[in-house]
mmCIF file of C-alpha atoms in Angstrom:
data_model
loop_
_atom_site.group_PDB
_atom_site.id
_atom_site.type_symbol
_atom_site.label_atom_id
_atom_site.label_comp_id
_atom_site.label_asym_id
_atom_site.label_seq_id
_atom_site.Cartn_x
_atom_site.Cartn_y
_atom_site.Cartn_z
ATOM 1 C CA UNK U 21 -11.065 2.914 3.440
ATOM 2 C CA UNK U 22 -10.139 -0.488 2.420
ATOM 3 C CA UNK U 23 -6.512 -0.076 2.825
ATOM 4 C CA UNK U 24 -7.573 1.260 6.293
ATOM 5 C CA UNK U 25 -9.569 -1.408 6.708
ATOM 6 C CA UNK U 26 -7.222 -4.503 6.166
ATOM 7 C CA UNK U 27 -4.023 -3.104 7.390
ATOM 8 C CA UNK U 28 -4.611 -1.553 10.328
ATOM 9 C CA UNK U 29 -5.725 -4.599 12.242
ATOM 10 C CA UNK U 30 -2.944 -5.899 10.737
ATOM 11 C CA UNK U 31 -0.200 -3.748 12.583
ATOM 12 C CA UNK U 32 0.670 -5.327 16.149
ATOM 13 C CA UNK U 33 1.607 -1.700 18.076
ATOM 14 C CA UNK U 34 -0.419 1.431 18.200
ATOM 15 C CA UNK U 35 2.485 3.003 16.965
ATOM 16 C CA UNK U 36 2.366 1.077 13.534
ATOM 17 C CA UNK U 37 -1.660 1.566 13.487
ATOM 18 C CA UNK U 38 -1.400 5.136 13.556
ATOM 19 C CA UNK U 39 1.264 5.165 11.191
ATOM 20 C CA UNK U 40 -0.603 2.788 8.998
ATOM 21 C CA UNK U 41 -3.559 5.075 8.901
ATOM 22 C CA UNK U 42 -2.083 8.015 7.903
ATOM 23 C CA UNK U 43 -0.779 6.405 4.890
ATOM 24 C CA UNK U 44 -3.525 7.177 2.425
ATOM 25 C CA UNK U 45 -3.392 10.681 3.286
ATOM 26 C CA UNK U 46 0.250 10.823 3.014
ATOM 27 C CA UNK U 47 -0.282 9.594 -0.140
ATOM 28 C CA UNK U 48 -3.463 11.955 -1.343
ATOM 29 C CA UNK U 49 -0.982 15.021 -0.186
ATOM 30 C CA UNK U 50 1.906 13.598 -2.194
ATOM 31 C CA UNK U 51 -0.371 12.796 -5.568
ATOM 32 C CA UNK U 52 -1.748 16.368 -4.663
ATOM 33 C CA UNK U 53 0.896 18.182 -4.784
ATOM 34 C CA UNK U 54 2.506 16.470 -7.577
ATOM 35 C CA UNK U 55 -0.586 16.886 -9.779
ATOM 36 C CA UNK U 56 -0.061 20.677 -8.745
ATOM 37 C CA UNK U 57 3.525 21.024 -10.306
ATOM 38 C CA UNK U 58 2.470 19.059 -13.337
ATOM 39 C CA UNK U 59 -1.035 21.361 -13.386
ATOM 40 C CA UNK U 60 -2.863 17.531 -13.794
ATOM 41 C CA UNK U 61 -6.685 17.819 -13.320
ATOM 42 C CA UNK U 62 -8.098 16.426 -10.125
ATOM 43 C CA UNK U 63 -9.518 13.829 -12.114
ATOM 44 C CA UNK U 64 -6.332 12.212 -13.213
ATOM 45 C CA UNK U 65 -5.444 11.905 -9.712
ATOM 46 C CA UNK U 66 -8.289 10.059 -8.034
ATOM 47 C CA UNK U 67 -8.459 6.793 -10.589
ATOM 48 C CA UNK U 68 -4.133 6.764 -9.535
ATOM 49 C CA UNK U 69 -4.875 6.706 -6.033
ATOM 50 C CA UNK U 70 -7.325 4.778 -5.983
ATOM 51 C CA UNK U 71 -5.586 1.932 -8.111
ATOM 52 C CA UNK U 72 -2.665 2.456 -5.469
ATOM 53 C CA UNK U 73 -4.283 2.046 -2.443
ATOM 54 C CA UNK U 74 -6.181 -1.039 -3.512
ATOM 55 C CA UNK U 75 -3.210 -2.419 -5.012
ATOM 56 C CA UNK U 76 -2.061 -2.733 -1.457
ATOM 57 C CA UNK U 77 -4.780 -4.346 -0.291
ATOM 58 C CA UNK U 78 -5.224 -7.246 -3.356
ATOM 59 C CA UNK U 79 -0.853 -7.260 -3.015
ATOM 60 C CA UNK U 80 -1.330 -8.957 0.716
ATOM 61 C CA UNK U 81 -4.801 -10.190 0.444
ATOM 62 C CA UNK U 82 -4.620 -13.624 2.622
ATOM 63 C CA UNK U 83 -1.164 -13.019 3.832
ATOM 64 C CA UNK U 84 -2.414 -10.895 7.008
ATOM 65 C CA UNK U 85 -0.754 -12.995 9.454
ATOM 66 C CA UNK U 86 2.360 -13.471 7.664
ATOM 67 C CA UNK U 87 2.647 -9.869 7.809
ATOM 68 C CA UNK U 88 1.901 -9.191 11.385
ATOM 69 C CA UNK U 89 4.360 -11.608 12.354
ATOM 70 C CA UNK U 90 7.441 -10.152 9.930
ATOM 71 C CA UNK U 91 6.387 -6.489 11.585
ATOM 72 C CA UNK U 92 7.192 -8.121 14.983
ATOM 73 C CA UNK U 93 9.886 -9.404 14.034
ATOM 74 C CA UNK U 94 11.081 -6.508 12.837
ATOM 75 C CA UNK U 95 10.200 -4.592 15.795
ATOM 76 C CA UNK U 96 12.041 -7.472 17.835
ATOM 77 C CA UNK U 97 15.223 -7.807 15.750
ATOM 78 C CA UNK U 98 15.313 -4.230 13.951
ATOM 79 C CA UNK U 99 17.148 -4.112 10.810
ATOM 80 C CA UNK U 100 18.232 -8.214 11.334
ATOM 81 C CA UNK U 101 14.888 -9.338 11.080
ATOM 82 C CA UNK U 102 14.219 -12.122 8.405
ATOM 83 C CA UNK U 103 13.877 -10.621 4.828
ATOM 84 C CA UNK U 104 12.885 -13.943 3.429
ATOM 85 C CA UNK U 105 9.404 -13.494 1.982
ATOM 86 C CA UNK U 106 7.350 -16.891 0.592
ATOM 87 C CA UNK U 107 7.746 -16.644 -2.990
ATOM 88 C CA UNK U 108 3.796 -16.138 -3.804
ATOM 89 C CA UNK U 109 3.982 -12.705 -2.037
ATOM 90 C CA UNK U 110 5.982 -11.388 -4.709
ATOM 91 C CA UNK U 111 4.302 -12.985 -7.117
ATOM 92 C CA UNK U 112 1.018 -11.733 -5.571
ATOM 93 C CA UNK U 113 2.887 -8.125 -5.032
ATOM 94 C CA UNK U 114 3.921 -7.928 -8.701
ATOM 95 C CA UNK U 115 0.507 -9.377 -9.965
ATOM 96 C CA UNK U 116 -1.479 -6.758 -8.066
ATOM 97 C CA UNK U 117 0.723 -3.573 -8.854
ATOM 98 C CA UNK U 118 0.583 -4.604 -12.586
ATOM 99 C CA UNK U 119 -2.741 -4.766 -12.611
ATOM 100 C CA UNK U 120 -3.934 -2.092 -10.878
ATOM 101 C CA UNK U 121 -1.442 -0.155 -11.861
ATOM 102 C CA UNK U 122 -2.762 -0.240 -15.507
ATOM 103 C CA UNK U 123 -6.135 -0.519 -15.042
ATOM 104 C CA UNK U 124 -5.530 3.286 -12.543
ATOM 105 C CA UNK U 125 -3.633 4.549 -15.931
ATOM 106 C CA UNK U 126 -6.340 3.207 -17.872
ATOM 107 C CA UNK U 127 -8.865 5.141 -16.022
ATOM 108 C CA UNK U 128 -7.108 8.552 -15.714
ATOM 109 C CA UNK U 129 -6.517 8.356 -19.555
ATOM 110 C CA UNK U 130 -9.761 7.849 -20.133
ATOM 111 C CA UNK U 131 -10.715 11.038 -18.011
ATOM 112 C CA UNK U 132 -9.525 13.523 -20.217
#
């Protein structure tokens, strides 16, 4: 709900909204069915989705407008829209994903 939450006010067209939305579920489907082929238990999965999702969230936390304005520009310029990024998103980005990203290990390890 949180990633729901932040980014979909976030996205300037309904067409990016919707897409937006359906993200996490995307997502659920994908961690499904790979749990499935590696026969994980469902409660491997949740703590690695979870982790992801919010990951998301803490990765652009604050940064809202600077991301609705690169999606228009995209939307404007297509593929020669500005890739130029502040340097404290990636440093948030890399930040978040490391930390999350253990602490979702963390917690599926731990629910064996």
């Amino acid at each position: 709900m949180a990633f729901i939450a932040f980014f979909v006010p976030a996205m300037p067209t309904r067409h990016y909204k919707i897409q937006i939305a359906l993200t996490p579920v995307v997502a659920m489907a994908g961690g499904v069915l790979c749990a499935l082929v590696k026969h994980w238990a469902a409660e491997r999965l949740f703590p690695l989705y979870c982790a992801a999702m919010l990951a998301m969230v803490f990765a652009f936390l604050g940064r809202r407008p600077w991301l609705r304005k690169g999606v228009l520009d995209y939307i404007e310029r297509g593929e020669e829209a500005s890739k130029k990024a502040p340097f404290g998103v990636y440093v948030q980005l890399v930040l978040s994903l490391a930390v999350m990203g253990t602490l979702g290990v963390w917690l599926a390890s731990a629910s064996r």
